[in-house]
PDB file of C-alpha atoms in Angstrom:
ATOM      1  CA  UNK A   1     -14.355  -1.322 -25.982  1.00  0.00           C
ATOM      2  CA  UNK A   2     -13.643  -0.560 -29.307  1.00  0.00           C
ATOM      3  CA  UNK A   3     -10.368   1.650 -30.326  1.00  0.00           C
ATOM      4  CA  UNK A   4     -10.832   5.635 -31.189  1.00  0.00           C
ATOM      5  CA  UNK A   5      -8.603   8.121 -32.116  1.00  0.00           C
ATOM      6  CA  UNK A   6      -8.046   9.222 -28.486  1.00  0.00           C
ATOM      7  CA  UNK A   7      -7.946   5.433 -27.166  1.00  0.00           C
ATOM      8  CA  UNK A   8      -6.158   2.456 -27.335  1.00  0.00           C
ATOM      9  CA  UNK A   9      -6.791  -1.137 -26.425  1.00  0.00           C
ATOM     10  CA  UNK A  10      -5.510  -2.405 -23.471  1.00  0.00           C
ATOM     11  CA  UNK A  11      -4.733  -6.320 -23.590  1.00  0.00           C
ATOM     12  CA  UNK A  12      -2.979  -8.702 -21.227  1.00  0.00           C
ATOM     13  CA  UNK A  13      -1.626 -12.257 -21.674  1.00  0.00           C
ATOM     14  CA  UNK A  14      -5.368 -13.446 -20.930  1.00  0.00           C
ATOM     15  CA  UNK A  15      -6.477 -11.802 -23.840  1.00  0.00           C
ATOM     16  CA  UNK A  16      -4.004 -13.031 -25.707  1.00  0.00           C
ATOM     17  CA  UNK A  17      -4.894 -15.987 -24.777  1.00  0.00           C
ATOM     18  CA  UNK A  18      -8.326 -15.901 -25.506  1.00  0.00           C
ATOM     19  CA  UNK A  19      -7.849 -14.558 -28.440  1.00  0.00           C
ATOM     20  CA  UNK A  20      -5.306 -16.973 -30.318  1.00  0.00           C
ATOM     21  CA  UNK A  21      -8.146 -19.790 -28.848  1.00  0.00           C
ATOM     22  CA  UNK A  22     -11.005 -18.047 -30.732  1.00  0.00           C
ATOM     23  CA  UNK A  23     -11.693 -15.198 -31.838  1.00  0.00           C
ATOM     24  CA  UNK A  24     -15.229 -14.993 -31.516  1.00  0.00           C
ATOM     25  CA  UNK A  25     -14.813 -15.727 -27.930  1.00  0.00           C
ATOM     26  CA  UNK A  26     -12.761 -12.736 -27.420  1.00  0.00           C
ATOM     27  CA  UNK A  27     -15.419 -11.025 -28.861  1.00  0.00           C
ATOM     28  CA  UNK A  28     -18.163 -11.748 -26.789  1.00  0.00           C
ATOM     29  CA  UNK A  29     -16.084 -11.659 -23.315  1.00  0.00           C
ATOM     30  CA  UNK A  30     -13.773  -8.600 -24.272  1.00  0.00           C
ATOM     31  CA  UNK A  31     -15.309  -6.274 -27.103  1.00  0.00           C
ATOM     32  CA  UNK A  32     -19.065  -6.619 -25.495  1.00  0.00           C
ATOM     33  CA  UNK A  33     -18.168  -7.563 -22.386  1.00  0.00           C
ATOM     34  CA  UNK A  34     -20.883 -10.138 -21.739  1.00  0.00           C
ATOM     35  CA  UNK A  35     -20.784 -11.851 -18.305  1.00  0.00           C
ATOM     36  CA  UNK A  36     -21.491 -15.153 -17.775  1.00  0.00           C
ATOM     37  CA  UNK A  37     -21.784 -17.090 -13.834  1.00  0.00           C
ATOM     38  CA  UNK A  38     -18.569 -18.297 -13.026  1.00  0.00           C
ATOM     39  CA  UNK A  39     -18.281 -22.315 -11.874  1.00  0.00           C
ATOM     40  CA  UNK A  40     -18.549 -22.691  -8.320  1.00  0.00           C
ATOM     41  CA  UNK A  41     -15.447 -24.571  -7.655  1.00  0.00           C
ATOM     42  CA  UNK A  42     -13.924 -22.526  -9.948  1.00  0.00           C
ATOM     43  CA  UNK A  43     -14.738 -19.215  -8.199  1.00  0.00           C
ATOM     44  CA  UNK A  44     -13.107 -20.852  -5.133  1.00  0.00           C
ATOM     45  CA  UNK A  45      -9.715 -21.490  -6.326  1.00  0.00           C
ATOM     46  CA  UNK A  46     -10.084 -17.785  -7.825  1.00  0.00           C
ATOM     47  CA  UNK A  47     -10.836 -16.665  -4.079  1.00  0.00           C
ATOM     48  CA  UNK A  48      -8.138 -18.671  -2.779  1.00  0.00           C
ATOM     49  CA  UNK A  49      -5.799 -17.631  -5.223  1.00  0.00           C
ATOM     50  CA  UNK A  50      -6.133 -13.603  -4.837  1.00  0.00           C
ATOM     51  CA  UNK A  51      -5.317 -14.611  -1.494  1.00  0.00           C
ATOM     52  CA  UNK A  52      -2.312 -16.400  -1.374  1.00  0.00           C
ATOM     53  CA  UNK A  53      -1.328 -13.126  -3.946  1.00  0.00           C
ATOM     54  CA  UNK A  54      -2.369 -10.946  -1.407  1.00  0.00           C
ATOM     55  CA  UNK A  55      -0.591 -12.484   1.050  1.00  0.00           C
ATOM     56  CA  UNK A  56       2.926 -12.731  -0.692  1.00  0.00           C
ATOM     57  CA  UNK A  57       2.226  -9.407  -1.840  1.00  0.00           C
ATOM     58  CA  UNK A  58       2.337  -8.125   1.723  1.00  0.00           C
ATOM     59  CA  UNK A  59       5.073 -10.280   2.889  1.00  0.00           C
ATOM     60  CA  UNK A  60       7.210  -8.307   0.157  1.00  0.00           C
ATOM     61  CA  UNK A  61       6.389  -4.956   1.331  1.00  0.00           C
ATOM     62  CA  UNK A  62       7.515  -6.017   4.796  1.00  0.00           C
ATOM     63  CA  UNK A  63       3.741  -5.979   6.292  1.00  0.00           C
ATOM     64  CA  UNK A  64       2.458  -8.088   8.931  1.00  0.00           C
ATOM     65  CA  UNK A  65       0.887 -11.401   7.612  1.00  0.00           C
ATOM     66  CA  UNK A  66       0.816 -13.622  10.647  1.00  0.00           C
ATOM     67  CA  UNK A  67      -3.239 -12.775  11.450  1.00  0.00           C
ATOM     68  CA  UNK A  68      -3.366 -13.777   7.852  1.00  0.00           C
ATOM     69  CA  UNK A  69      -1.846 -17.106   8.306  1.00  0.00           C
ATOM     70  CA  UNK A  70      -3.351 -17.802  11.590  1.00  0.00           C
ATOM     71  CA  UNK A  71      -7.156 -17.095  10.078  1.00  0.00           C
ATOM     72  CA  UNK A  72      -6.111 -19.620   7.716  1.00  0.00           C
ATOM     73  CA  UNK A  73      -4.587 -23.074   8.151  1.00  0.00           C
ATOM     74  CA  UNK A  74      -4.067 -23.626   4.121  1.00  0.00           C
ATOM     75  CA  UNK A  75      -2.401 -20.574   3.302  1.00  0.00           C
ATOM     76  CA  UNK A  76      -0.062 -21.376   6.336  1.00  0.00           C
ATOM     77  CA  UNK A  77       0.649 -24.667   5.028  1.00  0.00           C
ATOM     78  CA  UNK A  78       1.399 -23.776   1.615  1.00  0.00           C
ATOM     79  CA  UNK A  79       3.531 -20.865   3.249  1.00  0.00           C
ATOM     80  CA  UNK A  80       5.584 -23.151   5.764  1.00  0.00           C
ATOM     81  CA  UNK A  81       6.167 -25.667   2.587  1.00  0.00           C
ATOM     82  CA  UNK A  82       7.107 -22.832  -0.171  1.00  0.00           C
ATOM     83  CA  UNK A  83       9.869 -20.865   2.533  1.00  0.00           C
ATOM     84  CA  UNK A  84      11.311 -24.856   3.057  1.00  0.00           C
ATOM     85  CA  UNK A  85      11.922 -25.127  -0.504  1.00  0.00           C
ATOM     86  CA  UNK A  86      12.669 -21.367  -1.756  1.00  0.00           C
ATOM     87  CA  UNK A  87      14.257 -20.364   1.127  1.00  0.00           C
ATOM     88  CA  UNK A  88      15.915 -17.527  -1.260  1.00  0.00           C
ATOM     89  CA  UNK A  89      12.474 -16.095  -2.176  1.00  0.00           C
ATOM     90  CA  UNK A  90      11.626 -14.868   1.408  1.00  0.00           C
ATOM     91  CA  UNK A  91      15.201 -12.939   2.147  1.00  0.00           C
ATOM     92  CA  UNK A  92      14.563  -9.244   1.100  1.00  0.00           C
ATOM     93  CA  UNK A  93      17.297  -7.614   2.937  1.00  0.00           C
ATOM     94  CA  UNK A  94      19.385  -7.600  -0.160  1.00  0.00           C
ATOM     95  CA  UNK A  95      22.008  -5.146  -1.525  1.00  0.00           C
ATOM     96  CA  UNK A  96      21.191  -2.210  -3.236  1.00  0.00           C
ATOM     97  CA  UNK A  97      22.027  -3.155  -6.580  1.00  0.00           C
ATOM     98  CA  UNK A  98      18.978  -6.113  -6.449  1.00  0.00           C
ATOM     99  CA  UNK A  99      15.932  -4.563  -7.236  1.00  0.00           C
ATOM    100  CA  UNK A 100      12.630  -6.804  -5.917  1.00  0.00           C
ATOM    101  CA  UNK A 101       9.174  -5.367  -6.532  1.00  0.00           C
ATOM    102  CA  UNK A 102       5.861  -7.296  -6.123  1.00  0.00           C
ATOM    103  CA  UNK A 103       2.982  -7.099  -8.298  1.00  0.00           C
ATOM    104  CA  UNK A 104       5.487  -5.305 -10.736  1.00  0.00           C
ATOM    105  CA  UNK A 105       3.624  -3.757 -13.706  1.00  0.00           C
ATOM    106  CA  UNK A 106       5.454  -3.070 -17.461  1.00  0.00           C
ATOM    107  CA  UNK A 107       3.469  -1.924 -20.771  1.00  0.00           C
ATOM    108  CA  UNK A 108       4.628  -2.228 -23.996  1.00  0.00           C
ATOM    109  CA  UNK A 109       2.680   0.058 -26.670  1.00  0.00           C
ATOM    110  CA  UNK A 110       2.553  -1.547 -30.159  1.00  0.00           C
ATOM    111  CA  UNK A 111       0.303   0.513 -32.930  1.00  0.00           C
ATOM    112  CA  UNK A 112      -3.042   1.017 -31.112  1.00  0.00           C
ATOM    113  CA  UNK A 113      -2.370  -1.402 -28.254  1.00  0.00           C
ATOM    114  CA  UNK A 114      -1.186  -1.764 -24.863  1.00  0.00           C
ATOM    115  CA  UNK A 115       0.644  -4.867 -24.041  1.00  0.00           C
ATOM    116  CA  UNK A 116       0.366  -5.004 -19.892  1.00  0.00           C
ATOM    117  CA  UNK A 117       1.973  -7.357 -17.634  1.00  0.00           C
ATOM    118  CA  UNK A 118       2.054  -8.012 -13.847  1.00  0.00           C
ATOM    119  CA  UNK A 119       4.779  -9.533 -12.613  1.00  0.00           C
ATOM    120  CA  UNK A 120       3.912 -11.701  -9.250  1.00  0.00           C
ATOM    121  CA  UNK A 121       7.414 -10.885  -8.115  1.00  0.00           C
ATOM    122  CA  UNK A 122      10.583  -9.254 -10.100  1.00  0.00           C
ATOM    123  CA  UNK A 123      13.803  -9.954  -8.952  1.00  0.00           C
ATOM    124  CA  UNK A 124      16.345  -7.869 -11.071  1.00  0.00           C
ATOM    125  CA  UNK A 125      20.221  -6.929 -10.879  1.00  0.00           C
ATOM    126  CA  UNK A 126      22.217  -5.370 -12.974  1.00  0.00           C
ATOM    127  CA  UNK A 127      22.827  -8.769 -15.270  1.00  0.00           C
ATOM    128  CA  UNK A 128      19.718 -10.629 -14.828  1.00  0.00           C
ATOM    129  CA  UNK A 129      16.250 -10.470 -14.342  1.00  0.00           C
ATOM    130  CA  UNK A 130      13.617 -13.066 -12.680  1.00  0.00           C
ATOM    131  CA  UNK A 131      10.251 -13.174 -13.269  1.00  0.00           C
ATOM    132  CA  UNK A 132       8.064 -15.119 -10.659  1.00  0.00           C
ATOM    133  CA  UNK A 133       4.764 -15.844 -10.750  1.00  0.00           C
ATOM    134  CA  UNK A 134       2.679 -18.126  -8.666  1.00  0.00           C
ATOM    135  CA  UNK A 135      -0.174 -20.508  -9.258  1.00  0.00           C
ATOM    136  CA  UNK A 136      -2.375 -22.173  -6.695  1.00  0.00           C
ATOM    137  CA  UNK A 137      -4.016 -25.105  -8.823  1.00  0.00           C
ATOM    138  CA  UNK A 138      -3.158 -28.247  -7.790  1.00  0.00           C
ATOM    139  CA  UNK A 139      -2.011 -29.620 -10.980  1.00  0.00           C
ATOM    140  CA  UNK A 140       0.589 -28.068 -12.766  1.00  0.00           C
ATOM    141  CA  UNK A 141       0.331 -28.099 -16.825  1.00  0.00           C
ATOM    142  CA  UNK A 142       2.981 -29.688 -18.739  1.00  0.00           C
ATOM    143  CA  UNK A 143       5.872 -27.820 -19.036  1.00  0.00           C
ATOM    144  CA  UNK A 144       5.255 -27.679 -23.233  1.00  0.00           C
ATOM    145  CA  UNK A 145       1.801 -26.411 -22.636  1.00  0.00           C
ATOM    146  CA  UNK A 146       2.775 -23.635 -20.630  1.00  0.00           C
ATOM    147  CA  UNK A 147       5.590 -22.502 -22.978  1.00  0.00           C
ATOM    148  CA  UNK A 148       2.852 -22.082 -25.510  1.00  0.00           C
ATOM    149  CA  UNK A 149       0.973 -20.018 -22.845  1.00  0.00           C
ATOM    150  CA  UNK A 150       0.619 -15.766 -23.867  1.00  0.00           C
ATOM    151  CA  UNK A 151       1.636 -15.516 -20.160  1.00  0.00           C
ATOM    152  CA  UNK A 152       5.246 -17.237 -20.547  1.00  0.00           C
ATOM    153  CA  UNK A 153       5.564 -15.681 -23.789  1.00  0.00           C
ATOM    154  CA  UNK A 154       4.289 -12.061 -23.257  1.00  0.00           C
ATOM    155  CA  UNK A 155       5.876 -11.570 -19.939  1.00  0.00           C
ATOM    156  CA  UNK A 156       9.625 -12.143 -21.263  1.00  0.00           C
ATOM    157  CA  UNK A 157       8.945 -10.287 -24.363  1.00  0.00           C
ATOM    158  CA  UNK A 158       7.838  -7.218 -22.510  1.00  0.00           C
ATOM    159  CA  UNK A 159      10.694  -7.333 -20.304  1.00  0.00           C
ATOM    160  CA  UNK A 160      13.799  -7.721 -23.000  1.00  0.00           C
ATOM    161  CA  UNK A 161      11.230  -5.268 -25.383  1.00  0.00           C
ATOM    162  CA  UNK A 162      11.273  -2.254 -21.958  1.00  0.00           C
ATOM    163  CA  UNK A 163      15.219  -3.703 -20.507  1.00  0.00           C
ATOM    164  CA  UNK A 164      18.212  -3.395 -21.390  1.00  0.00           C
ATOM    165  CA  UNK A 165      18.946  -7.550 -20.354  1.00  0.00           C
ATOM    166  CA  UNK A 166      20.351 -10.074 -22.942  1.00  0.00           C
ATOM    167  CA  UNK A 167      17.757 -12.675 -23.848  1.00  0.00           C
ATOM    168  CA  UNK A 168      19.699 -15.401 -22.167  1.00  0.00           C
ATOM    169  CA  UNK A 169      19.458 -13.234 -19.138  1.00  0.00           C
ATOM    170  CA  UNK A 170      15.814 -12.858 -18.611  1.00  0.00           C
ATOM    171  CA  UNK A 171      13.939 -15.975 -17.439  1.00  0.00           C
ATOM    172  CA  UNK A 172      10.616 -16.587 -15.724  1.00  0.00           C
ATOM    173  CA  UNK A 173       9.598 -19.168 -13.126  1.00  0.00           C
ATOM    174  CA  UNK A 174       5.805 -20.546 -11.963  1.00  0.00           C
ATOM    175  CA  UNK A 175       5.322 -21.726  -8.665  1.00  0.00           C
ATOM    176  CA  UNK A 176       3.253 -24.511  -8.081  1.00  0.00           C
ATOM    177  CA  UNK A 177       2.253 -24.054  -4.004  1.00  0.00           C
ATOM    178  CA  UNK A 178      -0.389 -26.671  -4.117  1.00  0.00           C
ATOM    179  CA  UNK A 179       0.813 -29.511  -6.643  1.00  0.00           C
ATOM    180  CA  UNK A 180      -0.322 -32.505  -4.910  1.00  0.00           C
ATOM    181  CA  UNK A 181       0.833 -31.213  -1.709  1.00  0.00           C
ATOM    182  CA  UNK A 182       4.354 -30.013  -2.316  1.00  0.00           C
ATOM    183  CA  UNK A 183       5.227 -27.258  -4.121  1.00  0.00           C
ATOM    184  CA  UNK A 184       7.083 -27.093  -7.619  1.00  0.00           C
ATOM    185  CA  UNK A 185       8.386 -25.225  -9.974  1.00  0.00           C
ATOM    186  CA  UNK A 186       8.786 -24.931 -13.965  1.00  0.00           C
ATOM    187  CA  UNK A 187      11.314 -22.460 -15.216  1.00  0.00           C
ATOM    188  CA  UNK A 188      12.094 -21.284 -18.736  1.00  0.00           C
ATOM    189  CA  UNK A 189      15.035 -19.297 -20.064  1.00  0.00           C
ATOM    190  CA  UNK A 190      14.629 -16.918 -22.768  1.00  0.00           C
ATOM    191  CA  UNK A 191      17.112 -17.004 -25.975  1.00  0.00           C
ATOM    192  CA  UNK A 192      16.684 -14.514 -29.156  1.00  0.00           C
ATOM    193  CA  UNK A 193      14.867 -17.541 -31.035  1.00  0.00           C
ATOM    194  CA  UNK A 194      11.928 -17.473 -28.399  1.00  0.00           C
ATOM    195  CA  UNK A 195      12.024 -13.928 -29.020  1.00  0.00           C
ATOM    196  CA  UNK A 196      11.821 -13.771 -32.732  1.00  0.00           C
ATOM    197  CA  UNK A 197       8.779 -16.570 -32.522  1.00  0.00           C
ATOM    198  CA  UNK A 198       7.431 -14.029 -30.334  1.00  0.00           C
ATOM    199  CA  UNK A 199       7.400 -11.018 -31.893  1.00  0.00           C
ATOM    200  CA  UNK A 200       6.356 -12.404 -35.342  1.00  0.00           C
ATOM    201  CA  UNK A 201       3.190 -14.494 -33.697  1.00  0.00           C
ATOM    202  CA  UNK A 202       2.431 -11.667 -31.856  1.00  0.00           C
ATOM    203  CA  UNK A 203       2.638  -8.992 -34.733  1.00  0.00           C
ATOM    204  CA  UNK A 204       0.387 -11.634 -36.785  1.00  0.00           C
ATOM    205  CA  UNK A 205      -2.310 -11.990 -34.349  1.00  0.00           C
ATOM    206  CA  UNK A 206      -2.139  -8.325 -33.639  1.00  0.00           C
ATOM    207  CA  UNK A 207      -2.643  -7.435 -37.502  1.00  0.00           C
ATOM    208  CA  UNK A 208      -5.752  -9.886 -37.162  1.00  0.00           C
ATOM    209  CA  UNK A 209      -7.190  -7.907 -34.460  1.00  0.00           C
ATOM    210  CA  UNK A 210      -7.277  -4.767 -36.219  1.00  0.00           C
ATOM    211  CA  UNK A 211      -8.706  -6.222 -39.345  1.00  0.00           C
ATOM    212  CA  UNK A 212     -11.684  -8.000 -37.183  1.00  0.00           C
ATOM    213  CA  UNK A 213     -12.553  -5.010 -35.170  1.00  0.00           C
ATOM    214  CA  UNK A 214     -12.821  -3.127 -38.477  1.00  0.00           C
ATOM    215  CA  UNK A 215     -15.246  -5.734 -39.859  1.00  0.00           C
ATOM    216  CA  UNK A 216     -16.611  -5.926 -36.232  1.00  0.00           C
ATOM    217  CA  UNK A 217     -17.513  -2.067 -36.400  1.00  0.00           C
ATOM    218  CA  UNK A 218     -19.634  -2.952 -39.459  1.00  0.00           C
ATOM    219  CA  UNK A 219     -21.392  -5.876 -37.573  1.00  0.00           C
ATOM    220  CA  UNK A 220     -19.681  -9.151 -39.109  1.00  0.00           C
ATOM    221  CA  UNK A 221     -18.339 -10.966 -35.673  1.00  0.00           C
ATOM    222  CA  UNK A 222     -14.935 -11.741 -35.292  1.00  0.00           C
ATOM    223  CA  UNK A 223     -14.086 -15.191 -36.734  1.00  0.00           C
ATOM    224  CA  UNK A 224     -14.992 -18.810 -34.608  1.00  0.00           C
ATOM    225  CA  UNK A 225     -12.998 -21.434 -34.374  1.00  0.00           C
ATOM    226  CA  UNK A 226     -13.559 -25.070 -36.272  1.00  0.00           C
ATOM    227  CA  UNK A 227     -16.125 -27.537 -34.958  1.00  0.00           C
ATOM    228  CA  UNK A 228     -13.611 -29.913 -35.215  1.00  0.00           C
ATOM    229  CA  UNK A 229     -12.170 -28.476 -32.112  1.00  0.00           C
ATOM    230  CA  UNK A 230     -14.498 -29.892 -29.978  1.00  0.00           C
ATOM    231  CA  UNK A 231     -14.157 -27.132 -27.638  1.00  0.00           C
ATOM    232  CA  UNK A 232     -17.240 -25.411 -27.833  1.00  0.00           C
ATOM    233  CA  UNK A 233     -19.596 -27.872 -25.879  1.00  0.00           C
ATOM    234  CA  UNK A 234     -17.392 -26.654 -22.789  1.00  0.00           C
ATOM    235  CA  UNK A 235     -18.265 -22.715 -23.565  1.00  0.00           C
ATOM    236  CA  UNK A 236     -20.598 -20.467 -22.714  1.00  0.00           C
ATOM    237  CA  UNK A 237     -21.343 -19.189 -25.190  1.00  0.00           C
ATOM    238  CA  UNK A 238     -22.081 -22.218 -27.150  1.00  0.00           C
ATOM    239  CA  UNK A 239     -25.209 -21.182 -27.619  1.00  0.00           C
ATOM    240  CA  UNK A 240     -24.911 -17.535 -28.831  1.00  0.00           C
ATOM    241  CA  UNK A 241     -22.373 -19.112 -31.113  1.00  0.00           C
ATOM    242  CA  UNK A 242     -25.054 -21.703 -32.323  1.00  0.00           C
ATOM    243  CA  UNK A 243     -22.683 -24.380 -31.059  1.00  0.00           C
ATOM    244  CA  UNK A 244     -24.410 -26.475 -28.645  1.00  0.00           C
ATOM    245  CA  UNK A 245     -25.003 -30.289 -29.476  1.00  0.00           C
ATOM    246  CA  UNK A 246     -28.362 -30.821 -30.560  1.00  0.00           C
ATOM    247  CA  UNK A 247     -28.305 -33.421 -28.591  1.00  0.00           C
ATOM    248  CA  UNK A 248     -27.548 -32.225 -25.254  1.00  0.00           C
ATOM    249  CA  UNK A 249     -30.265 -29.744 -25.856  1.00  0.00           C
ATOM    250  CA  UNK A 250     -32.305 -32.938 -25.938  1.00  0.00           C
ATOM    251  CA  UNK A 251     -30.834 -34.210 -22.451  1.00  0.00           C
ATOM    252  CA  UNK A 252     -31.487 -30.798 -21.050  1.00  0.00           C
ATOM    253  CA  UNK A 253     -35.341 -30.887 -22.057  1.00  0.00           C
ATOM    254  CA  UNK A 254     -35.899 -34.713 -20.973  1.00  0.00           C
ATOM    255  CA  UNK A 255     -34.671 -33.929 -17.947  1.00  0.00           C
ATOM    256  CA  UNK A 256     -37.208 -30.548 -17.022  1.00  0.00           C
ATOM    257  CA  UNK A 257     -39.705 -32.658 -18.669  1.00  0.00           C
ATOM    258  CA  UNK A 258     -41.017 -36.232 -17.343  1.00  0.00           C
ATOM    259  CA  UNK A 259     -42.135 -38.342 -19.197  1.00  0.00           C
ATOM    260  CA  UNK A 260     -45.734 -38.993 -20.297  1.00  0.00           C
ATOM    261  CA  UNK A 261     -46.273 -42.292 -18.509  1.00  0.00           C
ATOM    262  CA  UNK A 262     -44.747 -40.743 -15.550  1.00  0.00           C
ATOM    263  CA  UNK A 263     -47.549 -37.831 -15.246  1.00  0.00           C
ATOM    264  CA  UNK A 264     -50.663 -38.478 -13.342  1.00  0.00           C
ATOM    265  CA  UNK A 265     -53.926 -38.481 -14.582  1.00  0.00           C
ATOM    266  CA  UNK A 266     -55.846 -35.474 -13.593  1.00  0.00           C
ATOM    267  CA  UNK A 267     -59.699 -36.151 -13.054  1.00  0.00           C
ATOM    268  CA  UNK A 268     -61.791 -33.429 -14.379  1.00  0.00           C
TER     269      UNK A 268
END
C-alpha cells in the first residue's frame, strides 16, 4: 500500500479520519491492511445501511424499487417518513440547468495523493451546489462533532477545490432516516474561513503522512496516540499496540479459568 513512483495513495474522508485519530491505527488497518471481525450489531447497521444506499441510489436513476420496499417493512418506513419531510428530494423531473447525480464521485490530486469523495446525492445548478448524504444510525452526533468530521470537511473542500461555486454557495446536508423514529437533518454552509482551516489542516496532516511512511519504509511504525486518551481499550488492536489493560487481561483469564476450589478432585 505503500506509494511508488508509478503510484499514488488513494485516501477518503475515512482515512482521514482514521488517521488524524491515530496514526498507528491507520497503519495497521490501511498500510498493512490487517482485518479484524467486525461487531455483530455493528455489521448489521452496515448491512442495513448499503441498503437504504442502494435503494435511494436506484430511486435516482428512475429504477423500480417497490419489490425492494415490499421485501422490507423498515426501509419502507424510513422511505414513507423521509418523502413526508423532503418532499423536494424525490422530484427529479427538473430543468435542464439542475444537474442531480447519485453516488457522485470527485478526486482531488494533492502531491502523491488522491483525495476521493462520494457524494450520496449532488444536487447542482448553475449558482449552487448541494451535497447530501445519508446516515441510518439512530442517533445523530452533535452538530459540532460532525463539523470536525474529514467527511463534512473533505467533501466541501473537494467540491469548491474541482467547481467553479463561491464558498457561500456550496453546502452539505446529512440525513438522519432513523433518529429515534423521525428523520432529521444537520446542514452546514461553507464560507472561505472553513476553507482556509481546511486546506492548512489538511496540508499538515498530509506532510505527516509522507514523513511516517518514509520512516515506515525503514520499519519505525507510524506514531500512536497518548494513553491519556483512553481510547485504546475500545481498539483492536490494543494488543498489537501493547495497549490493553493489564487488568482486563486478568478478567479475560479468570474467566477461561475456574477457580481452584471450584475444580473437582480427580481420583487416581
Amino acid at each position: 500500500m505503500l506509494p511508488t513512483s508509478t503510484q499514488i495513495l488513494r485516501l477518503s474522508q475515512g482515512h482521514l479520519n482514521l488517521l488524524a485519530a491515530c496514526p498507528r491505527k491507520f497503519q495497521h488497518s490501511y498500510l498493512e491492511q490487517l482485518n479484524t471481525p467486525l461487531d455483530p450489531k455493528h455489521e448489521e447497521y452496515q448491512i442495513l445501511g448499503s441498503r437504504f444506499h442502494l435503494l435511494m441510489q436506484q430511486r435516482e436513476m428512475g429504477l423500480p424499487i417497490n419489490n425492494l420496499l415490499q421485501a422490507d417493512p423498515q426501509l419502507q418506513n424510513w422511505m414513507t417518513d423521509f418523502s413526508k419531510i423532503a418532499p423536494e428530494i424525490f422530484i427529479t423531473n427538473i430543468d435542464n440547468q439542475t444537474f442531480r447525480e447519485s453516488e457522485h464521485y470527485r478526486t482531488l490530486q494533492i502531491g502523491d495523493y488522491l483525495l476521493t469523495v462520494i457524494y450520496d446525492l449532488l444536487i447542482a445548478d448553475q449558482n449552487q451546489a448541494q451535497i447530501l448524504d445519508w446516515k441510518t444510525y439512530p442517533q445523530p452526533p452533535k452538530s459540532e462533532t460532525l463539523a470536525q468530521n474529514w467527511q463534512t470537511r473533505l467533501y466541501m473542500y473537494v467540491m469548491a477545490e474541482t467547481s467553479n461555486y463561491l464558498l457561500e454557495n456550496i453546502s452539505m446536508t446529512y440525513w438522519f432516516v432513523q433518529s429515534k423514529g423521525q428523520t432529521k437533518k444537520i446542514k452546514f454552509l461553507y464560507n472561505e474561513k472553513e476553507h482556509q482551516k481546511t486546506a492548512e489542516e489538511l496540508d499538515q496532516l498530509l506532510n505527516n503522512l509522507t514523513k511516517w511512511i518514509k520512516d515506515y519504509e525503514y520499519n519505525i511504525s507510524l506514531p500512536q496516540i497518548k494513553e491519556s486518551q483512553k481510547i485504546c481499550e475500545s481498539c483492536q488492536y490494543a494488543v498489537r499496540c501493547q495497549r490493553q489493560k493489564i487488568k482486563q487481561v486478568n478478567i479475560d483469564i479468570n474467566q477461561q479459568f475456574p477457580s481452584l476450589e471450584n475444580i473437582a478432585e480427580v481420583s487416581l
